[in-house]
mmCIF file of C-alpha atoms and ligand atoms in Angstrom:
data_model
loop_
_atom_site.group_PDB
_atom_site.id
_atom_site.type_symbol
_atom_site.label_atom_id
_atom_site.label_comp_id
_atom_site.label_asym_id
_atom_site.label_seq_id
_atom_site.Cartn_x
_atom_site.Cartn_y
_atom_site.Cartn_z
ATOM 1 C CA MET G 1 0.043 -0.137 -0.015
ATOM 2 C CA TRP G 2 1.464 3.515 -1.016
ATOM 3 C CA ASN G 3 0.750 4.847 2.606
ATOM 4 C CA HIS G 4 3.056 2.136 4.620
ATOM 5 C CA THR G 5 6.241 3.926 4.850
ATOM 6 C CA GLU G 6 9.039 4.209 7.376
ATOM 7 C CA VAL G 7 7.308 7.379 8.854
ATOM 8 C CA THR G 8 3.939 5.866 9.088
ATOM 9 C CA LYS G 9 5.334 2.892 10.583
ATOM 10 C CA LYS G 10 7.435 4.651 13.373
ATOM 11 C CA LEU G 11 4.891 7.363 14.398
ATOM 12 C CA SER G 12 1.908 4.875 14.302
ATOM 13 C CA ILE G 13 -0.112 6.861 11.762
ATOM 14 C CA LYS G 14 -2.437 6.083 8.703
ATOM 15 C CA PHE G 15 -1.182 8.412 6.091
ATOM 16 C CA PRO G 16 2.111 10.079 5.352
ATOM 17 C CA ILE G 17 0.740 13.339 5.909
ATOM 18 C CA ILE G 18 2.284 15.783 8.485
ATOM 19 C CA GLN G 19 0.473 19.072 8.967
ATOM 20 C CA ALA G 20 3.487 21.490 9.793
ATOM 21 C CA GLY G 21 3.822 23.073 12.883
ATOM 22 C CA MET G 22 3.076 26.811 12.141
ATOM 23 C CA ALA G 23 3.693 29.282 14.862
ATOM 24 C CA GLY G 24 1.489 32.275 15.794
ATOM 25 C CA GLY G 25 -1.884 30.708 16.457
ATOM 26 C CA ILE G 26 -2.404 28.921 13.009
ATOM 27 C CA THR G 27 -2.258 25.522 14.335
ATOM 28 C CA THR G 28 -5.085 25.548 16.736
ATOM 29 C CA PRO G 29 -5.659 22.602 19.032
ATOM 30 C CA GLU G 30 -8.546 21.754 16.889
ATOM 31 C CA LEU G 31 -6.516 21.740 13.911
ATOM 32 C CA VAL G 32 -4.042 19.324 15.335
ATOM 33 C CA ALA G 33 -6.270 17.073 16.350
ATOM 34 C CA ALA G 34 -8.572 17.029 13.572
ATOM 35 C CA VAL G 35 -5.409 16.161 11.260
ATOM 36 C CA SER G 36 -4.275 13.220 13.867
ATOM 37 C CA ASN G 37 -8.049 11.887 14.229
ATOM 38 C CA ALA G 38 -7.844 11.776 10.062
ATOM 39 C CA GLY G 39 -4.807 9.525 9.983
ATOM 40 C CA GLY G 40 -2.354 12.616 9.460
ATOM 41 C CA LEU G 41 0.004 13.832 12.084
ATOM 42 C CA GLY G 42 -1.102 17.011 13.650
ATOM 43 C CA MET G 43 1.769 19.526 14.760
ATOM 44 C CA LEU G 44 1.279 22.323 17.222
ATOM 45 C CA GLY G 45 3.449 25.252 16.329
ATOM 46 C CA ALA G 46 4.889 26.444 19.583
ATOM 47 C CA GLY G 47 7.994 28.301 18.352
ATOM 48 C CA TYR G 48 6.587 31.577 20.179
ATOM 49 C CA MET G 49 4.580 30.090 22.835
ATOM 50 C CA THR G 50 5.194 30.579 26.550
ATOM 51 C CA PRO G 51 5.554 27.338 28.623
ATOM 52 C CA GLU G 52 1.926 28.043 29.947
ATOM 53 C CA GLN G 53 0.449 28.418 26.387
ATOM 54 C CA LEU G 54 2.047 24.992 25.499
ATOM 55 C CA GLU G 55 1.039 23.304 28.338
ATOM 56 C CA SER G 56 -2.642 24.766 27.941
ATOM 57 C CA ASP G 57 -2.559 23.650 24.153
ATOM 58 C CA ILE G 58 -1.200 20.280 24.666
ATOM 59 C CA GLN G 59 -3.998 19.618 27.547
ATOM 60 C CA LYS G 60 -6.742 20.671 25.022
ATOM 61 C CA ILE G 61 -5.306 18.512 22.113
ATOM 62 C CA ILE G 62 -5.101 15.438 24.469
ATOM 63 C CA LYS G 63 -8.823 16.021 25.118
ATOM 64 C CA LEU G 64 -9.508 15.964 21.349
ATOM 65 C CA THR G 65 -7.532 13.155 20.045
ATOM 66 C CA SER G 66 -6.177 9.995 21.579
ATOM 67 C CA LYS G 67 -3.822 9.584 18.265
ATOM 68 C CA PRO G 68 -0.265 10.647 18.026
ATOM 69 C CA PHE G 69 0.451 14.505 17.667
ATOM 70 C CA GLY G 70 3.670 16.715 17.663
ATOM 71 C CA VAL G 71 5.101 19.878 18.800
ATOM 72 C CA ASN G 72 7.218 22.203 16.830
ATOM 73 C CA LEU G 73 10.077 24.163 18.404
ATOM 74 C CA PHE G 74 12.470 26.990 17.457
ATOM 75 C CA VAL G 75 15.992 26.290 18.340
ATOM 76 C CA PRO G 76 16.967 29.729 19.815
ATOM 77 C CA GLU G 77 19.257 32.187 18.378
ATOM 78 C CA ASN G 78 20.855 34.771 20.243
ATOM 79 C CA PRO G 79 22.267 37.322 17.853
ATOM 80 C CA VAL G 80 24.273 40.575 18.843
ATOM 81 C CA VAL G 81 22.153 43.654 19.661
ATOM 82 C CA ILE G 82 23.341 46.473 17.799
ATOM 83 C CA GLN G 83 21.550 49.532 18.958
ATOM 84 C CA GLU G 84 22.166 51.694 15.836
ATOM 85 C CA GLU G 85 20.733 48.869 13.752
ATOM 86 C CA ILE G 86 17.314 48.939 16.111
ATOM 87 C CA GLU G 87 17.104 52.684 15.867
ATOM 88 C CA ARG G 88 17.399 52.695 11.989
ATOM 89 C CA ALA G 89 14.759 49.994 11.880
ATOM 90 C CA ASN G 90 12.491 51.788 13.860
ATOM 91 C CA GLN G 91 12.669 54.874 12.140
ATOM 92 C CA LEU G 92 11.889 52.912 9.052
ATOM 93 C CA LEU G 93 8.987 51.424 11.093
ATOM 94 C CA GLU G 94 7.673 54.703 12.594
ATOM 95 C CA PRO G 95 5.708 55.872 9.700
ATOM 96 C CA ILE G 96 4.036 52.683 9.230
ATOM 97 C CA ARG G 97 2.856 52.774 13.157
ATOM 98 C CA GLN G 98 1.684 56.112 12.686
ATOM 99 C CA ARG G 99 -0.543 55.022 10.082
ATOM 100 C CA LEU G 100 -1.809 52.530 12.222
ATOM 101 C CA GLY G 101 -2.150 54.929 15.206
ATOM 102 C CA ILE G 102 0.695 52.680 17.178
ATOM 103 C CA LYS G 103 2.518 54.571 20.049
ATOM 104 C CA LYS G 104 6.173 55.130 19.494
ATOM 105 C CA LYS G 105 8.220 51.952 20.337
ATOM 106 C CA SER G 106 10.315 52.935 23.316
ATOM 107 C CA HIS G 107 11.992 49.589 24.422
ATOM 108 C CA LEU G 108 12.909 46.276 23.059
ATOM 109 C CA PRO G 109 11.721 43.231 25.081
ATOM 110 C CA GLN G 110 14.577 41.000 26.335
ATOM 111 C CA ILE G 111 15.501 37.862 24.325
ATOM 112 C CA ASN G 112 14.624 34.980 26.749
ATOM 113 C CA THR G 113 16.709 31.924 25.500
ATOM 114 C CA SER G 114 15.598 29.873 28.454
ATOM 115 C CA VAL G 115 12.046 29.523 27.111
ATOM 116 C CA PHE G 116 13.453 26.765 25.143
ATOM 117 C CA ASP G 117 14.401 24.596 27.918
ATOM 118 C CA GLU G 118 11.068 25.057 29.622
ATOM 119 C CA GLN G 119 9.081 24.320 26.324
ATOM 120 C CA ILE G 120 11.241 20.989 26.193
ATOM 121 C CA GLN G 121 10.378 20.191 29.759
ATOM 122 C CA ILE G 122 6.518 20.441 29.004
ATOM 123 C CA VAL G 123 6.983 18.135 25.869
ATOM 124 C CA LEU G 124 8.779 15.591 28.039
ATOM 125 C CA LYS G 125 6.154 16.092 31.106
ATOM 126 C CA TYR G 126 3.174 15.411 28.658
ATOM 127 C CA GLU G 127 5.272 12.455 26.605
ATOM 128 C CA VAL G 128 4.448 14.310 23.271
ATOM 129 C CA PRO G 129 5.078 11.646 20.761
ATOM 130 C CA VAL G 130 6.647 13.789 18.270
ATOM 131 C CA CYS G 131 8.921 16.900 18.552
ATOM 132 C CA SER G 132 10.309 18.632 15.637
ATOM 133 C CA PHE G 133 12.452 21.592 15.259
ATOM 134 C CA THR G 134 13.343 24.339 12.748
ATOM 135 C CA PHE G 135 16.365 27.138 12.690
ATOM 136 C CA GLY G 136 18.968 24.837 13.581
ATOM 137 C CA ILE G 137 19.572 21.715 15.609
ATOM 138 C CA PRO G 138 19.096 21.495 19.335
ATOM 139 C CA PRO G 139 21.978 20.580 22.069
ATOM 140 C CA ARG G 140 22.676 16.738 21.585
ATOM 141 C CA GLU G 141 21.606 16.174 25.254
ATOM 142 C CA THR G 142 18.327 17.701 24.441
ATOM 143 C CA ILE G 143 17.856 15.131 21.667
ATOM 144 C CA HIS G 144 19.014 12.381 23.496
ATOM 145 C CA GLN G 145 16.729 13.211 26.416
ATOM 146 C CA LEU G 146 13.758 13.242 24.177
ATOM 147 C CA LYS G 147 14.775 10.195 22.467
ATOM 148 C CA LYS G 148 15.280 8.612 26.049
ATOM 149 C CA ASN G 149 11.628 9.144 26.830
ATOM 150 C CA GLY G 150 10.488 7.581 23.757
ATOM 151 C CA ILE G 151 9.823 11.059 22.038
ATOM 152 C CA VAL G 152 10.498 10.974 17.939
ATOM 153 C CA THR G 153 12.757 13.815 17.337
ATOM 154 C CA ILE G 154 12.601 15.548 13.815
ATOM 155 C CA GLY G 155 14.733 18.056 12.444
ATOM 156 C CA THR G 156 14.696 20.522 9.391
ATOM 157 C CA ALA G 157 17.162 20.807 6.378
ATOM 158 C CA THR G 158 17.401 23.116 3.462
ATOM 159 C CA THR G 159 20.398 21.294 1.813
ATOM 160 C CA VAL G 160 22.105 17.820 1.536
ATOM 161 C CA LYS G 161 24.698 19.218 4.330
ATOM 162 C CA GLU G 162 22.084 20.244 6.570
ATOM 163 C CA ALA G 163 20.210 16.853 6.284
ATOM 164 C CA ILE G 164 23.518 15.055 7.082
ATOM 165 C CA MET G 165 24.222 17.313 9.917
ATOM 166 C CA ASN G 166 20.856 16.297 11.364
ATOM 167 C CA GLU G 167 21.420 12.703 11.020
ATOM 168 C CA GLU G 168 24.782 12.980 12.731
ATOM 169 C CA ALA G 169 23.013 14.687 15.524
ATOM 170 C CA GLY G 170 20.865 11.838 16.350
ATOM 171 C CA MET G 171 17.594 13.088 14.860
ATOM 172 C CA ASP G 172 15.204 10.400 14.047
ATOM 173 C CA MET G 173 13.582 11.995 10.761
ATOM 174 C CA VAL G 174 14.382 15.119 8.919
ATOM 175 C CA VAL G 175 12.041 17.487 7.261
ATOM 176 C CA VAL G 176 13.454 18.563 3.818
ATOM 177 C CA GLN G 177 12.252 21.965 2.987
ATOM 178 C CA GLY G 178 12.507 23.123 -0.630
ATOM 179 C CA SER G 179 12.508 26.751 -1.764
ATOM 180 C CA GLU G 180 8.750 26.607 -2.676
ATOM 181 C CA ALA G 181 8.112 26.326 1.145
ATOM 182 C CA GLY G 182 5.946 28.783 2.580
ATOM 183 C CA GLY G 183 7.160 30.713 5.993
ATOM 184 C CA HIS G 184 10.548 30.751 7.356
ATOM 185 C CA ARG G 185 13.580 28.941 5.887
ATOM 186 C CA GLY G 186 14.994 26.542 7.976
ATOM 187 C CA SER G 187 18.224 27.029 6.963
ATOM 188 C CA PHE G 188 20.994 27.419 9.315
ATOM 189 C CA ALA G 189 24.393 25.913 7.844
ATOM 190 C CA GLU G 190 25.016 27.719 4.689
ATOM 191 C CA PRO G 191 23.958 31.416 3.660
ATOM 192 C CA PHE G 192 20.152 31.045 2.902
ATOM 193 C CA ASP G 193 20.399 32.187 -0.574
ATOM 194 C CA ASP G 194 22.775 29.272 -1.449
ATOM 195 C CA SER G 195 20.250 27.192 0.180
ATOM 196 C CA MET G 196 17.135 27.833 -2.112
ATOM 197 C CA ILE G 197 16.895 24.542 -3.715
ATOM 198 C CA GLY G 198 13.621 23.356 -5.051
ATOM 199 C CA THR G 199 11.861 20.236 -3.481
ATOM 200 C CA MET G 200 12.116 18.321 -6.816
ATOM 201 C CA ALA G 201 15.903 18.496 -6.907
ATOM 202 C CA LEU G 202 16.531 18.604 -2.910
ATOM 203 C CA ILE G 203 14.585 15.268 -2.037
ATOM 204 C CA PRO G 204 16.226 12.656 -4.116
ATOM 205 C CA GLN G 205 19.699 14.048 -3.313
ATOM 206 C CA VAL G 206 19.014 14.099 0.229
ATOM 207 C CA ALA G 207 17.754 10.401 -0.158
ATOM 208 C CA ASP G 208 21.086 9.439 -1.468
ATOM 209 C CA HIS G 209 22.891 10.894 1.115
ATOM 210 C CA VAL G 210 21.215 9.947 4.841
ATOM 211 C CA SER G 211 19.581 6.913 6.084
ATOM 212 C CA ILE G 212 17.226 8.306 8.287
ATOM 213 C CA PRO G 213 13.461 8.874 6.797
ATOM 214 C CA ILE G 214 12.811 12.127 5.193
ATOM 215 C CA ILE G 215 9.823 14.260 4.925
ATOM 216 C CA ALA G 216 9.586 16.479 2.086
ATOM 217 C CA ALA G 217 8.122 20.028 2.329
ATOM 218 C CA GLY G 218 7.594 22.799 -0.112
ATOM 219 C CA GLY G 219 4.889 23.446 -2.585
ATOM 220 C CA ILE G 220 2.849 20.097 -1.613
ATOM 221 C CA MET G 221 -0.950 20.682 -1.733
ATOM 222 C CA ASP G 222 -2.670 17.814 -2.919
ATOM 223 C CA GLY G 223 -2.267 13.992 -4.106
ATOM 224 C CA ARG G 224 -0.102 14.681 -6.966
ATOM 225 C CA GLY G 225 2.496 16.647 -4.668
ATOM 226 C CA VAL G 226 2.370 13.805 -1.867
ATOM 227 C CA PHE G 227 2.573 10.891 -4.582
ATOM 228 C CA ALA G 228 5.503 12.732 -6.282
ATOM 229 C CA ALA G 229 7.313 13.422 -3.273
ATOM 230 C CA LEU G 230 7.221 9.777 -2.230
ATOM 231 C CA ILE G 231 8.294 8.711 -5.593
ATOM 232 C CA LEU G 232 11.192 11.003 -5.309
ATOM 233 C CA GLY G 233 12.379 9.027 -2.157
ATOM 234 C CA ALA G 234 10.560 10.896 0.788
ATOM 235 C CA GLU G 235 8.719 8.605 3.394
ATOM 236 C CA ALA G 236 6.206 11.335 4.119
ATOM 237 C CA VAL G 237 5.191 15.127 3.580
ATOM 238 C CA GLN G 238 5.113 18.009 5.699
ATOM 239 C CA MET G 239 2.385 20.571 4.290
ATOM 240 C CA GLY G 240 1.806 24.163 5.485
ATOM 241 C CA THR G 241 -0.274 26.359 3.364
ATOM 242 C CA ALA G 242 -2.845 23.540 2.447
ATOM 243 C CA PHE G 243 -3.483 23.695 6.039
ATOM 244 C CA VAL G 244 -3.433 27.356 6.656
ATOM 245 C CA THR G 245 -6.739 27.598 4.669
ATOM 246 C CA CYS G 246 -8.591 24.813 6.503
ATOM 247 C CA VAL G 247 -11.861 25.574 8.583
ATOM 248 C CA GLU G 248 -9.976 24.654 11.797
ATOM 249 C CA SER G 249 -6.813 26.937 11.145
ATOM 250 C CA GLY G 250 -6.468 29.585 13.559
ATOM 251 C CA ALA G 251 -5.123 31.861 10.622
ATOM 252 C CA ASN G 252 -6.420 35.559 10.269
ATOM 253 C CA GLU G 253 -9.268 35.285 7.777
ATOM 254 C CA LEU G 254 -7.596 37.952 5.813
ATOM 255 C CA HIS G 255 -4.494 35.576 5.445
ATOM 256 C CA LYS G 256 -6.844 32.697 4.468
ATOM 257 C CA LYS G 257 -8.475 34.821 1.899
ATOM 258 C CA ALA G 258 -5.073 36.405 0.503
ATOM 259 C CA ILE G 259 -3.969 32.727 -0.158
ATOM 260 C CA LEU G 260 -7.164 31.159 -1.235
ATOM 261 C CA ASN G 261 -6.993 34.213 -4.098
ATOM 262 C CA GLY G 262 -3.033 33.943 -4.479
ATOM 263 C CA THR G 263 -1.462 33.278 -7.824
ATOM 264 C CA GLU G 264 2.064 31.574 -8.044
ATOM 265 C CA GLU G 265 3.933 34.809 -8.928
ATOM 266 C CA GLN G 266 2.800 36.752 -6.300
ATOM 267 C CA THR G 267 4.979 35.195 -3.302
ATOM 268 C CA VAL G 268 8.457 36.469 -2.822
ATOM 269 C CA ILE G 269 11.117 35.784 0.022
ATOM 270 C CA THR G 270 11.517 38.847 2.664
ATOM 271 C CA SER G 271 13.437 39.251 5.670
ATOM 272 C CA ALA G 272 11.447 42.478 6.610
ATOM 273 C CA PHE G 273 9.136 41.135 8.934
ATOM 274 C CA SER G 274 11.504 39.108 11.202
ATOM 275 C CA GLY G 275 15.021 39.407 10.014
ATOM 276 C CA LYS G 276 14.968 35.948 8.649
ATOM 277 C CA PRO G 277 14.051 35.003 5.108
ATOM 278 C CA ALA G 278 10.416 33.752 4.663
ATOM 279 C CA ARG G 279 8.234 33.387 1.698
ATOM 280 C CA GLY G 280 4.985 35.177 1.695
ATOM 281 C CA LEU G 281 2.655 36.940 -0.323
ATOM 282 C CA LYS G 282 3.845 40.438 -1.686
ATOM 283 C CA ASN G 283 2.358 43.644 0.111
ATOM 284 C CA GLU G 284 3.010 47.117 0.751
ATOM 285 C CA PHE G 285 4.918 46.417 3.920
ATOM 286 C CA ILE G 286 7.414 44.065 1.889
ATOM 287 C CA VAL G 287 7.768 46.505 -0.756
ATOM 288 C CA LYS G 288 8.592 49.494 1.447
ATOM 289 C CA MET G 289 11.219 47.724 3.313
ATOM 290 C CA LYS G 290 12.717 45.931 0.408
ATOM 291 C CA GLU G 291 15.757 48.099 -0.124
ATOM 292 C CA HIS G 292 16.672 48.191 3.345
ATOM 293 C CA GLU G 293 16.197 44.668 4.097
ATOM 294 C CA ASP G 294 20.241 44.122 4.000
ATOM 295 C CA SER G 295 20.603 46.514 6.996
ATOM 296 C CA LEU G 296 17.820 45.192 9.403
ATOM 297 C CA PRO G 297 18.312 43.752 12.664
ATOM 298 C CA ALA G 298 18.607 39.723 12.822
ATOM 299 C CA TYR G 299 16.151 37.514 13.779
ATOM 300 C CA PRO G 300 14.404 37.643 16.371
ATOM 301 C CA ILE G 301 15.183 41.208 16.885
ATOM 302 C CA GLN G 302 13.310 42.406 13.861
ATOM 303 C CA ASN G 303 10.357 40.209 14.743
ATOM 304 C CA MET G 304 10.179 41.845 18.057
ATOM 305 C CA LEU G 305 10.169 45.409 16.312
ATOM 306 C CA THR G 306 7.314 44.509 14.088
ATOM 307 C CA GLN G 307 5.099 42.537 16.310
ATOM 308 C CA ASP G 308 3.015 45.679 17.251
ATOM 309 C CA ILE G 309 2.491 46.394 13.606
ATOM 310 C CA ARG G 310 1.469 43.095 12.658
ATOM 311 C CA SER G 311 -0.943 42.615 15.370
ATOM 312 C CA GLU G 312 -2.463 46.075 15.186
ATOM 313 C CA ALA G 313 -2.735 45.475 11.307
ATOM 314 C CA ALA G 314 -4.630 42.074 11.825
ATOM 315 C CA LYS G 315 -6.982 43.974 14.157
ATOM 316 C CA GLN G 316 -7.505 46.722 11.822
ATOM 317 C CA LYS G 317 -8.061 44.277 9.096
ATOM 318 C CA LYS G 318 -5.331 45.685 6.915
ATOM 319 C CA SER G 319 -3.400 43.094 5.326
ATOM 320 C CA GLU G 320 -0.752 45.441 3.690
ATOM 321 C CA TRP G 321 1.053 45.460 6.779
ATOM 322 C CA MET G 322 0.593 41.779 7.942
ATOM 323 C CA SER G 323 2.781 38.767 7.365
ATOM 324 C CA LEU G 324 0.954 36.544 4.656
ATOM 325 C CA TRP G 325 3.197 33.595 4.703
ATOM 326 C CA CYS G 326 2.448 31.310 1.728
ATOM 327 C CA GLY G 327 4.189 28.433 -0.564
ATOM 328 C CA GLN G 328 4.297 28.745 -4.154
ATOM 329 C CA ASN G 329 1.210 26.800 -4.808
ATOM 330 C CA PRO G 330 -1.477 29.054 -3.594
ATOM 331 C CA ARG G 331 -3.889 28.201 -6.723
ATOM 332 C CA LEU G 332 -4.359 24.742 -5.352
ATOM 333 C CA SER G 333 -5.309 25.902 -1.991
ATOM 334 C CA LYS G 334 -8.962 25.185 -0.808
ATOM 335 C CA HIS G 335 -11.061 25.756 2.088
ATOM 336 C CA LEU G 336 -11.917 22.695 3.579
ATOM 337 C CA HIS G 337 -12.211 20.768 6.924
ATOM 338 C CA ALA G 338 -8.790 19.134 7.605
ATOM 339 C CA ALA G 339 -10.202 15.798 7.425
ATOM 340 C CA GLU G 340 -11.608 16.470 3.813
ATOM 341 C CA LEU G 341 -8.383 17.579 2.595
ATOM 342 C CA ILE G 342 -6.788 14.301 3.712
ATOM 343 C CA GLU G 343 -9.484 12.528 2.276
ATOM 344 C CA MET G 344 -9.190 14.593 -1.198
ATOM 345 C CA ILE G 345 -5.599 13.616 -0.991
ATOM 346 C CA THR G 346 -5.847 10.209 -0.695
ATOM 347 C CA ASN G 347 -8.529 9.765 -3.082
ATOM 348 C CA GLN G 348 -6.390 11.512 -5.626
ATOM 349 C CA ILE G 349 -3.351 9.269 -4.932
ATOM 350 C CA GLU G 350 -5.650 6.208 -5.639
ATOM 351 C CA GLU G 351 -6.735 8.055 -8.759
ATOM 352 C CA ILE G 352 -3.088 8.262 -9.812
ATOM 353 C CA ILE G 353 -2.402 4.471 -8.870
ATOM 354 C CA ASN G 354 -5.286 3.454 -11.125
ATOM 355 C CA LYS G 355 -4.602 5.724 -13.766
ATOM 356 C CA PHE G 356 -0.752 4.516 -14.279
ATOM 357 C CA HIS G 357 -1.902 0.827 -13.433
ATOM 358 C CA LEU G 358 0.509 0.877 -10.745
ATOM 359 C CA ILE G 359 0.627 -2.357 -9.250
ATOM 360 C CA LYS G 360 -0.827 -2.451 -5.844
ATOM 361 C CA GLU G 361 0.651 -4.709 -3.071
ATOM 362 C CA THR G 362 -2.212 -7.014 -2.928
ATOM 363 C CA GLU G 363 -1.871 -7.820 -6.690
ATOM 364 C CA ARG G 364 1.631 -8.416 -6.367
ATOM 365 C CA LEU G 365 0.849 -10.861 -3.663
ATOM 366 C CA ILE G 366 -1.239 -13.004 -5.974
HETATM 367 C C1 LIG S 401 1.966 30.242 7.703
HETATM 368 C C2 LIG S 401 3.167 29.162 7.956
HETATM 369 C C3 LIG S 401 3.908 29.165 8.887
HETATM 370 C C4 LIG S 401 5.106 28.421 9.288
HETATM 371 N N1 LIG S 401 5.626 28.192 10.590
HETATM 372 C C5 LIG S 401 6.592 27.372 10.628
HETATM 373 C C6 LIG S 401 6.923 26.893 12.001
HETATM 374 O O1 LIG S 401 6.598 27.626 12.941
HETATM 375 N N2 LIG S 401 7.722 26.006 12.327
HETATM 376 C C7 LIG S 401 8.192 25.211 10.911
HETATM 377 O O2 LIG S 401 8.982 24.355 11.282
HETATM 378 N N3 LIG S 401 7.765 25.532 9.663
HETATM 379 C C8 LIG S 401 6.925 26.602 9.524
HETATM 380 N N4 LIG S 401 6.639 26.846 8.508
HETATM 381 C C9 LIG S 401 7.348 26.132 7.335
HETATM 382 C C10 LIG S 401 6.725 24.629 7.000
HETATM 383 O O3 LIG S 401 7.157 23.664 8.069
HETATM 384 C C11 LIG S 401 6.761 24.007 5.807
HETATM 385 O O4 LIG S 401 8.268 24.030 5.541
HETATM 386 C C12 LIG S 401 6.325 24.828 4.706
HETATM 387 O O5 LIG S 401 4.788 25.230 5.017
HETATM 388 C C13 LIG S 401 6.292 23.810 3.196
HETATM 389 O O6 LIG S 401 5.880 24.608 2.319
HETATM 390 P P1 LIG S 401 4.204 24.972 1.874
HETATM 391 O O7 LIG S 401 3.751 25.835 2.427
HETATM 392 O O8 LIG S 401 4.084 24.914 0.484
HETATM 393 O O9 LIG S 401 3.503 23.427 2.311
HETATM 394 C C14 LIG S 401 5.267 27.642 7.931
HETATM 395 C C15 LIG S 401 4.945 27.575 6.921
HETATM 396 C C16 LIG S 401 3.772 28.277 6.803
HETATM 397 C C17 LIG S 401 3.020 28.718 5.428
#
């Protein structure tokens, strides 16, 4: 059967479909549980969560599903704080704050890197079945501690080198993120613009160089994409954009609408919102900040600076100042319940198998 893979076996799930952990309130407990209940793996995007928020969401998920689910975390980064850079960025952001009626930014919140350790403790406390990471590789002791407690660990890579590094660090599996992907780039070992490799080129090259199961991400929206990724050597897929527009997703309605009406040439890579390159639908904020991108503070400082703008813009329903993360396949997006999306994908794969007269396992046995 097409759906029996290394990943479905190891995670005890029915279909090799993982809903990406998407930080910022998109992955509601309802979405995570709906995906897991439908036979995929729901993943809570907890990168920006306080330990209390994470604990509360895990408790809600456990009430909604008895199936495996995961938590996605950000490996912390601690960039050098350059005061002049912050002042320059604030000057650029001030006219936008004025247009939104936001008070002048007076101080920068502290970067708290200990939150990550507290998040790990919550994952351990609730024996969350799967813990995935992006923006780097966590310390070996963290990986070891999770694995010792029976938690499956998943890293993120955007190049063959990063996938090998994840394997060497002891990760059980690796998400291989192609350049089509919506949201932040997971690149950490090489300059991000050298690491913009398309999903179709990246998957087979990684498959030839690592022995841990690989999970394909980037531009996968339907049965065609899922089946193609499996043929290229992936053991599962991770889909983000396709789940953003689901009924259970907590994404802002303007974000959902922008993706549902989006076209393939409208997404761009920008560092303007967070200081880290990410793919989203082009809007006025991105256009205005474009020429200054190279001199903005690094992630997460720029992310902190734009936080008030993004949340106020969402409140005022002004999508021109919001981050509208989206992969390169918005025309394939649908407004469905998560279970309907998974059913659509599996039906499409059955159709492909029939169309190409691919031999099914049951037939091979005869
Ligand atoms: C709105 C949005 C938010 C995302 N947030 C995260 C995140 O918090 N953690 C993470 O590992 N990946 C995140 N990603 C990236 C996904 O893991 C995945 O690589 C990407 O969605 C795959 O491409 P696709 O959007 O075309 O499916 C996000 C993607 C989107 C679209």
